[in-house]
Amino acid sequence: MSKHGRILVAMSGGVDSSVAAVMLHEQGYEVIGLTMKTWDYASSGANSKETGCCSLDSINDARSLAVGYGFPHYILDIRNEFGDFVIDNFVDEYLAGRTPNPCVLCNTHIKWEALLKRADKLDCEFIATGHYANIRFQENGRYVISKGKDENKDQSYVLWGVSQENLARTKFPLGSFTKAEIRQMALDMGQEELAKKGESYEICFVPDNDYRAFLKHRVPALEQEVDGGDFVLTDGTKVGKHKGYPFYTIGQRKGLGVAFGKPMYVTQILPESNTVVLGEEEELQKTEASVRNLNLVKYAAIPEPLEAITKIRYKDAGTFSHIHQEDNIMKVNFHHAVSGIAPGQSAVFYEGNDLLGGGFLM
């Protein structure tokens, strides 16, 4: 019998999840490694070599490490669930004129549920991942996620959707370490290749981070259907033709294909009329936002206005704001204007380093 019980660790084959698994193993947990096959590289229309967390090399790396340390490793095929939910939503959101957040959906609806379902079958009390974040139980009876020690690697932003029920069984072993410290641990373990592994910031199922090509592959007639829509200014003046509204994102400046003699940005996308609105940089500035599909973490509800730091994208430093909950909508009033609020992206609220919760921008 292990000292701490049995724990199922999500292993992608990368340095973070590998070190997390070894760390827990050395702490006395009975570790079981699990690698999830989330998508089919060939189905994306990619021609380049398969890379990333779902590649055969990555799966083999995870299994090799587990065997080396003497704990079992399994592969779980969740391609159907992943494709039906995450990829279909990704396509649908772009077709609705929004910018999706697939990593949040994957964490919330696919990976955690798949991990816990398999954990139950294997009699594992806990699951663990290699995310850079912390978790604690507080006096109000709720589990709270807080930022990881490494500000540059903190991943609490993509975890806002995880439920209290699932957080109760979750551990984040890397939260109190920096990326450099984790790489050094891999070296100390004798895993030099692992320590030097690069990391991808791309969406795992979009080859070369080219979402436009991915959409064209998934929806074969899309390009013909949407080509030739109007670029317009805020006052409705037509200033050119575009290649189709799904191929543009809020805040985009490059690749518009129209010259104005000054920088112009996508400020609004109108799918019903296949129209893309352009404006100058100041037209991207907003002081208010509404956020839907809330999941609150630190508190069960926020009935009174609260000062928080709101992040509207992963690498956003965050902006002081007042937030006020109205049913399942959060009204956000920023203390100063923010640029590029993109419907479909996540807005995540913090109280200091603690994650208050999040939702999708409207």
CSV table of C-alpha atoms in Angstrom, one decimal:
chain,number,residue,atom,x,y,z
A,1,MET,CA,0.0,0.0,0.0
A,2,SER,CA,1.4,3.4,-0.9
A,3,LYS,CA,1.9,6.2,1.6
A,4,HIS,CA,-0.6,8.6,0.1
A,5,GLY,CA,-3.0,6.4,-2.0
A,6,ARG,CA,-3.5,5.9,-5.7
A,7,ILE,CA,-3.4,8.8,-8.2
A,8,LEU,CA,-4.0,9.0,-11.9
A,9,VAL,CA,-1.6,11.3,-13.7
A,10,ALA,CA,-2.3,12.8,-17.1
A,11,MET,CA,0.9,12.3,-19.1
A,12,SER,CA,1.4,14.0,-22.4
A,13,GLY,CA,5.0,12.9,-22.9
A,14,GLY,CA,6.2,16.5,-22.2
A,15,VAL,CA,8.6,17.6,-19.5
A,16,ASP,CA,5.9,19.1,-17.2
A,17,SER,CA,3.5,16.1,-16.9
A,18,SER,CA,6.5,13.7,-16.8
A,19,VAL,CA,8.2,15.4,-13.9
A,20,ALA,CA,4.8,15.7,-12.1
A,21,ALA,CA,4.3,12.0,-12.4
A,22,VAL,CA,7.8,11.2,-11.0
A,23,MET,CA,7.5,13.8,-8.3
A,24,LEU,CA,4.3,12.2,-7.0
A,25,HIS,CA,5.8,8.7,-7.4
A,26,GLU,CA,8.8,9.8,-5.2
A,27,GLN,CA,6.4,11.4,-2.7
A,28,GLY,CA,4.9,8.0,-2.1
A,29,TYR,CA,1.8,8.0,-4.2
A,30,GLU,CA,0.8,4.9,-6.2
A,31,VAL,CA,1.0,6.5,-9.6
A,32,ILE,CA,-0.8,5.4,-12.7
A,33,GLY,CA,0.0,7.2,-15.9
A,34,LEU,CA,-2.6,8.0,-18.5
A,35,THR,CA,-2.0,9.5,-22.0
A,36,MET,CA,-5.1,10.7,-23.8
A,37,LYS,CA,-5.4,10.4,-27.6
A,38,THR,CA,-7.6,13.4,-28.3
A,39,TRP,CA,-7.5,13.8,-32.1
A,40,ASP,CA,-6.5,12.3,-35.4
A,41,TYR,CA,-3.7,14.2,-37.0
A,42,ALA,CA,-4.6,12.9,-40.5
A,43,SER,CA,-8.2,14.2,-40.1
A,44,SER,CA,-6.9,17.8,-39.8
A,45,GLY,CA,-5.7,17.8,-43.4
A,46,ALA,CA,-2.1,18.2,-42.3
A,47,ASN,CA,0.8,17.3,-44.5
A,48,SER,CA,3.7,17.9,-42.1
A,49,LYS,CA,5.1,15.5,-39.6
A,50,GLU,CA,2.9,14.7,-36.7
A,51,THR,CA,4.0,16.5,-33.5
A,52,GLY,CA,2.6,17.5,-30.2
A,53,CYS,CA,0.9,15.7,-27.3
A,54,CYS,CA,-1.0,13.2,-29.4
A,55,SER,CA,1.9,12.0,-31.6
A,56,LEU,CA,3.1,8.4,-31.4
A,57,ASP,CA,6.5,9.7,-30.2
A,58,SER,CA,4.9,11.6,-27.3
A,59,ILE,CA,2.8,8.5,-26.3
A,60,ASN,CA,5.9,6.4,-26.4
A,61,ASP,CA,7.9,8.9,-24.3
A,62,ALA,CA,5.2,8.9,-21.6
A,63,ARG,CA,5.1,5.1,-21.6
A,64,SER,CA,8.9,4.7,-21.5
A,65,LEU,CA,9.2,7.0,-18.5
A,66,ALA,CA,6.4,5.1,-16.6
A,67,VAL,CA,8.1,1.8,-17.3
A,68,GLY,CA,11.4,3.2,-16.2
A,69,TYR,CA,10.0,4.2,-12.8
A,70,GLY,CA,8.0,1.0,-12.4
A,71,PHE,CA,4.4,2.4,-12.5
A,72,PRO,CA,1.7,1.4,-15.0
A,73,HIS,CA,0.7,3.5,-18.0
A,74,TYR,CA,-2.4,3.4,-20.1
A,75,ILE,CA,-3.6,5.1,-23.3
A,76,LEU,CA,-7.2,6.4,-23.5
A,77,ASP,CA,-8.7,7.1,-26.8
A,78,ILE,CA,-11.1,10.0,-26.5
A,79,ARG,CA,-11.0,11.2,-30.1
A,80,ASN,CA,-14.8,10.8,-30.6
A,81,GLU,CA,-15.7,12.9,-27.5
A,82,PHE,CA,-13.0,15.4,-28.3
A,83,GLY,CA,-14.0,15.8,-31.9
A,84,ASP,CA,-17.7,16.0,-31.2
A,85,PHE,CA,-17.4,18.6,-28.6
A,86,VAL,CA,-14.2,20.6,-28.8
A,87,ILE,CA,-13.6,20.6,-32.6
A,88,ASP,CA,-17.2,21.0,-33.6
A,89,ASN,CA,-17.5,23.9,-31.1
A,90,PHE,CA,-14.3,25.5,-32.6
A,91,VAL,CA,-15.8,25.4,-36.1
A,92,ASP,CA,-19.2,26.6,-34.9
A,93,GLU,CA,-17.8,29.5,-33.0
A,94,TYR,CA,-15.9,30.9,-36.0
A,95,LEU,CA,-19.0,30.4,-38.2
A,96,ALA,CA,-20.9,32.5,-35.5
A,97,GLY,CA,-18.3,35.3,-35.9
A,98,ARG,CA,-16.7,34.6,-32.5
A,99,THR,CA,-13.1,33.5,-31.5
A,100,PRO,CA,-13.2,30.2,-29.6
A,101,ASN,CA,-11.2,29.0,-26.6
A,102,PRO,CA,-10.8,25.3,-27.2
A,103,CYS,CA,-8.3,24.6,-24.4
A,104,VAL,CA,-10.8,25.8,-21.8
A,105,LEU,CA,-13.6,23.6,-23.3
A,106,CYS,CA,-11.2,20.6,-23.4
A,107,ASN,CA,-10.2,21.0,-19.8
A,108,THR,CA,-13.7,21.6,-18.6
A,109,HIS,CA,-15.7,19.1,-20.5
A,110,ILE,CA,-13.3,16.5,-21.9
A,111,LYS,CA,-10.0,15.9,-20.1
A,112,TRP,CA,-11.2,16.2,-16.5
A,113,GLU,CA,-14.3,14.1,-17.1
A,114,ALA,CA,-12.3,11.5,-18.9
A,115,LEU,CA,-9.6,11.4,-16.3
A,116,LEU,CA,-12.0,11.1,-13.4
A,117,LYS,CA,-14.1,8.4,-15.1
A,118,ARG,CA,-11.0,6.3,-15.6
A,119,ALA,CA,-9.7,7.2,-12.1
A,120,ASP,CA,-12.9,5.6,-10.7
A,121,LYS,CA,-12.4,2.5,-12.7
A,122,LEU,CA,-8.8,2.2,-11.4
A,123,ASP,CA,-9.7,3.0,-7.8
A,124,CYS,CA,-7.7,6.3,-7.9
A,125,GLU,CA,-8.8,8.8,-5.3
A,126,PHE,CA,-7.0,11.7,-7.1
A,127,ILE,CA,-6.0,12.9,-10.5
A,128,ALA,CA,-3.0,15.1,-11.3
A,129,THR,CA,-1.9,17.2,-14.2
A,130,GLY,CA,1.2,19.2,-15.1
A,131,HIS,CA,-0.5,22.6,-15.1
A,132,TYR,CA,1.3,25.5,-13.4
A,133,ALA,CA,-1.3,26.4,-10.9
A,134,ASN,CA,-2.1,25.9,-7.2
A,135,ILE,CA,-5.2,24.6,-5.5
A,136,ARG,CA,-6.3,24.7,-1.8
A,137,PHE,CA,-9.4,24.1,0.3
A,138,GLN,CA,-10.7,27.2,2.1
A,139,GLU,CA,-12.9,27.8,5.1
A,140,ASN,CA,-16.1,28.6,3.1
A,141,GLY,CA,-16.0,25.0,1.9
A,142,ARG,CA,-14.8,25.7,-1.6
A,143,TYR,CA,-11.7,24.7,-3.6
A,144,VAL,CA,-9.7,27.6,-4.9
A,145,ILE,CA,-7.3,27.7,-7.8
A,146,SER,CA,-4.5,30.3,-7.5
A,147,LYS,CA,-1.7,31.4,-9.8
A,148,GLY,CA,1.4,29.3,-10.1
A,149,LYS,CA,4.8,30.5,-8.8
A,150,ASP,CA,6.0,31.1,-12.4
A,151,GLU,CA,4.1,34.1,-13.7
A,152,ASN,CA,5.3,33.4,-17.2
A,153,LYS,CA,3.9,29.9,-17.2
A,154,ASP,CA,0.8,30.3,-14.9
A,155,GLN,CA,-2.0,28.3,-16.5
A,156,SER,CA,-4.9,29.2,-14.1
A,157,TYR,CA,-6.5,31.2,-17.0
A,158,VAL,CA,-7.4,28.0,-18.8
A,159,LEU,CA,-8.7,26.3,-15.6
A,160,TRP,CA,-11.6,28.6,-14.8
A,161,GLY,CA,-14.2,26.1,-16.0
A,162,VAL,CA,-13.3,23.1,-13.8
A,163,SER,CA,-16.1,22.3,-11.3
A,164,GLN,CA,-15.8,22.2,-7.6
A,165,GLU,CA,-16.6,18.5,-7.6
A,166,ASN,CA,-13.7,17.9,-10.0
A,167,LEU,CA,-11.3,20.3,-8.2
A,168,ALA,CA,-11.9,18.3,-5.0
A,169,ARG,CA,-10.0,15.3,-6.5
A,170,THR,CA,-7.3,17.3,-8.4
A,171,LYS,CA,-3.7,18.0,-7.6
A,172,PHE,CA,-1.2,20.3,-9.4
A,173,PRO,CA,2.3,19.2,-8.3
A,174,LEU,CA,4.1,21.9,-10.3
A,175,GLY,CA,2.3,25.0,-8.9
A,176,SER,CA,5.1,26.0,-6.5
A,177,PHE,CA,7.9,25.6,-9.1
A,178,THR,CA,9.2,27.5,-12.1
A,179,LYS,CA,9.6,26.1,-15.5
A,180,ALA,CA,13.4,26.3,-15.2
A,181,GLU,CA,13.3,24.3,-11.9
A,182,ILE,CA,11.2,21.6,-13.6
A,183,ARG,CA,13.7,21.4,-16.5
A,184,GLN,CA,16.5,21.0,-13.9
A,185,MET,CA,14.6,18.3,-12.2
A,186,ALA,CA,14.3,16.4,-15.5
A,187,LEU,CA,18.1,16.8,-15.9
A,188,ASP,CA,18.6,15.5,-12.3
A,189,MET,CA,16.5,12.5,-13.2
A,190,GLY,CA,18.9,11.7,-16.1
A,191,GLN,CA,16.2,12.7,-18.6
A,192,GLU,CA,18.3,15.0,-20.8
A,193,GLU,CA,16.1,14.7,-23.9
A,194,LEU,CA,13.0,15.3,-21.9
A,195,ALA,CA,14.5,18.4,-20.2
A,196,LYS,CA,15.3,19.9,-23.6
A,197,LYS,CA,11.9,19.3,-25.1
A,198,GLY,CA,10.3,22.4,-26.6
A,199,GLU,CA,6.7,23.4,-26.0
A,200,SER,CA,4.0,24.3,-28.4
A,201,TYR,CA,1.6,27.2,-27.9
A,202,GLU,CA,-0.5,26.2,-30.8
A,203,ILE,CA,-3.9,24.6,-30.6
A,204,CYS,CA,-3.2,20.9,-30.6
A,205,PHE,CA,-5.5,20.0,-33.5
A,206,VAL,CA,-4.7,22.9,-35.8
A,207,PRO,CA,-1.6,22.2,-37.8
A,208,ASP,CA,1.0,25.0,-38.1
A,209,ASN,CA,-1.5,27.2,-36.1
A,210,ASP,CA,-3.3,27.9,-39.4
A,211,TYR,CA,-6.9,27.9,-38.3
A,212,ARG,CA,-8.1,29.2,-41.6
A,213,ALA,CA,-6.8,26.2,-43.5
A,214,PHE,CA,-8.3,24.0,-40.8
A,215,LEU,CA,-11.8,25.6,-41.2
A,216,LYS,CA,-11.5,25.2,-45.0
A,217,HIS,CA,-10.7,21.5,-44.5
A,218,ARG,CA,-13.5,20.9,-42.1
A,219,VAL,CA,-16.1,22.8,-44.1
A,220,PRO,CA,-15.3,22.2,-47.7
A,221,ALA,CA,-17.7,24.7,-49.3
A,222,LEU,CA,-17.0,27.4,-46.8
A,223,GLU,CA,-14.5,29.4,-48.9
A,224,GLN,CA,-16.8,29.7,-51.8
A,225,GLU,CA,-19.8,30.6,-49.6
A,226,VAL,CA,-18.2,33.5,-47.8
A,227,ASP,CA,-15.7,34.9,-50.2
A,228,GLY,CA,-16.4,38.5,-51.4
A,229,GLY,CA,-18.1,40.0,-48.4
A,230,ASP,CA,-17.7,43.7,-47.6
A,231,PHE,CA,-15.2,45.5,-45.5
A,232,VAL,CA,-16.9,48.5,-44.0
A,233,LEU,CA,-16.0,51.4,-41.7
A,234,THR,CA,-18.0,52.0,-38.5
A,235,ASP,CA,-20.3,54.4,-40.3
A,236,GLY,CA,-21.2,51.7,-42.9
A,237,THR,CA,-18.9,53.0,-45.7
A,238,LYS,CA,-17.8,50.1,-47.9
A,239,VAL,CA,-14.0,50.1,-48.4
A,240,GLY,CA,-13.2,46.8,-50.0
A,241,LYS,CA,-13.9,43.1,-50.3
A,242,HIS,CA,-12.7,40.4,-47.9
A,243,LYS,CA,-12.2,36.6,-48.1
A,244,GLY,CA,-15.0,35.6,-45.7
A,245,TYR,CA,-15.9,36.7,-42.2
A,246,PRO,CA,-14.7,33.5,-40.4
A,247,PHE,CA,-11.2,34.1,-41.5
A,248,TYR,CA,-10.8,37.3,-39.5
A,249,THR,CA,-10.5,38.0,-35.7
A,250,ILE,CA,-11.1,41.1,-33.6
A,251,GLY,CA,-8.0,43.2,-33.4
A,252,GLN,CA,-6.5,41.8,-36.6
A,253,ARG,CA,-4.4,44.3,-38.5
A,254,LYS,CA,-2.2,42.3,-40.9
A,255,GLY,CA,-3.5,40.2,-43.8
A,256,LEU,CA,-6.5,42.4,-44.6
A,257,GLY,CA,-5.5,42.7,-48.2
A,258,VAL,CA,-6.6,46.4,-48.3
A,259,ALA,CA,-4.3,49.4,-48.0
A,260,PHE,CA,-5.5,52.5,-46.2
A,261,GLY,CA,-2.3,54.5,-45.7
A,262,LYS,CA,-2.7,54.0,-41.9
A,263,PRO,CA,-3.2,51.0,-39.6
A,264,MET,CA,-6.7,49.7,-39.6
A,265,TYR,CA,-8.0,46.9,-37.4
A,266,VAL,CA,-11.0,44.5,-37.4
A,267,THR,CA,-13.3,45.9,-34.8
A,268,GLN,CA,-16.5,43.9,-35.4
A,269,ILE,CA,-17.6,40.7,-37.3
A,270,LEU,CA,-21.2,40.5,-38.6
A,271,PRO,CA,-21.8,36.9,-39.8
A,272,GLU,CA,-25.4,37.4,-40.8
A,273,SER,CA,-24.3,39.8,-43.6
A,274,ASN,CA,-20.8,38.5,-44.1
A,275,THR,CA,-19.5,41.9,-43.1
A,276,VAL,CA,-16.2,42.8,-41.4
A,277,VAL,CA,-16.0,46.2,-39.7
A,278,LEU,CA,-12.7,48.1,-39.7
A,279,GLY,CA,-11.6,51.0,-37.6
A,280,GLU,CA,-8.6,52.7,-36.1
A,281,GLU,CA,-6.9,51.5,-33.0
A,282,GLU,CA,-8.9,53.6,-30.6
A,283,GLU,CA,-12.1,51.9,-31.8
A,284,LEU,CA,-10.9,48.7,-30.2
A,285,GLN,CA,-10.9,50.4,-26.8
A,286,LYS,CA,-13.7,49.4,-24.5
A,287,THR,CA,-14.5,50.1,-20.8
A,288,GLU,CA,-17.3,47.5,-20.4
A,289,ALA,CA,-17.9,43.8,-21.1
A,290,SER,CA,-20.4,41.2,-20.5
A,291,VAL,CA,-19.4,37.6,-19.7
A,292,ARG,CA,-21.7,34.5,-20.1
A,293,ASN,CA,-21.5,30.8,-19.1
A,294,LEU,CA,-20.0,31.7,-15.7
A,295,ASN,CA,-18.2,29.2,-13.5
A,296,LEU,CA,-17.3,30.7,-10.1
A,297,VAL,CA,-14.5,29.2,-8.2
A,298,LYS,CA,-13.5,31.1,-5.0
A,299,TYR,CA,-17.1,32.1,-4.0
A,300,ALA,CA,-20.4,30.4,-4.9
A,301,ALA,CA,-21.8,33.8,-6.1
A,302,ILE,CA,-20.7,37.5,-6.3
A,303,PRO,CA,-24.0,39.3,-5.6
A,304,GLU,CA,-22.3,42.6,-4.7
A,305,PRO,CA,-20.0,44.6,-6.9
A,306,LEU,CA,-16.4,43.4,-6.3
A,307,GLU,CA,-13.0,44.8,-7.4
A,308,ALA,CA,-11.1,42.2,-9.4
A,309,ILE,CA,-8.4,41.9,-12.0
A,310,THR,CA,-9.9,40.8,-15.3
A,311,LYS,CA,-7.9,39.0,-18.0
A,312,ILE,CA,-9.4,38.9,-21.5
A,313,ARG,CA,-6.8,36.7,-23.0
A,314,TYR,CA,-4.2,34.2,-21.8
A,315,LYS,CA,-1.2,36.5,-22.0
A,316,ASP,CA,-3.1,39.6,-20.9
A,317,ALA,CA,-1.5,41.2,-17.8
A,318,GLY,CA,-5.0,41.9,-16.5
A,319,THR,CA,-6.9,45.1,-15.8
A,320,PHE,CA,-8.5,46.3,-12.5
A,321,SER,CA,-12.2,46.3,-12.8
A,322,HIS,CA,-15.5,46.2,-10.9
A,323,ILE,CA,-17.5,43.0,-11.6
A,324,HIS,CA,-21.1,42.4,-10.7
A,325,GLN,CA,-23.0,39.2,-11.2
A,326,GLU,CA,-26.5,39.2,-12.7
A,327,ASP,CA,-27.8,35.6,-12.9
A,328,ASN,CA,-25.3,33.8,-15.1
A,329,ILE,CA,-23.9,37.0,-16.6
A,330,MET,CA,-21.0,39.0,-15.2
A,331,LYS,CA,-21.0,42.7,-15.9
A,332,VAL,CA,-17.4,44.1,-16.1
A,333,ASN,CA,-16.5,47.7,-15.8
A,334,PHE,CA,-12.8,48.3,-16.4
A,335,HIS,CA,-11.0,51.0,-14.6
A,336,HIS,CA,-9.4,52.0,-17.9
A,337,ALA,CA,-10.0,51.0,-21.4
A,338,VAL,CA,-8.9,47.6,-22.7
A,339,SER,CA,-8.2,46.8,-26.3
A,340,GLY,CA,-9.5,43.9,-28.4
A,341,ILE,CA,-12.4,42.4,-26.5
A,342,ALA,CA,-13.2,39.3,-28.7
A,343,PRO,CA,-16.5,37.5,-28.2
A,344,GLY,CA,-15.9,33.8,-27.6
A,345,GLN,CA,-12.7,34.3,-25.7
A,346,SER,CA,-12.4,33.8,-22.0
A,347,ALA,CA,-12.6,36.5,-19.4
A,348,VAL,CA,-11.1,35.4,-16.2
A,349,PHE,CA,-11.4,37.2,-12.8
A,350,TYR,CA,-8.8,37.3,-10.0
A,351,GLU,CA,-8.7,38.5,-6.5
A,352,GLY,CA,-5.0,38.9,-5.9
A,353,ASN,CA,-3.6,35.5,-7.1
A,354,ASP,CA,-6.8,33.7,-6.5
A,355,LEU,CA,-9.1,32.7,-9.4
A,356,LEU,CA,-12.6,34.0,-8.7
A,357,GLY,CA,-14.0,32.4,-11.9
A,358,GLY,CA,-14.5,33.1,-15.5
A,359,GLY,CA,-16.8,32.9,-18.6
A,360,PHE,CA,-17.0,33.7,-22.3
A,361,LEU,CA,-17.0,37.2,-23.6
A,362,MET,CA,-20.2,38.3,-25.3
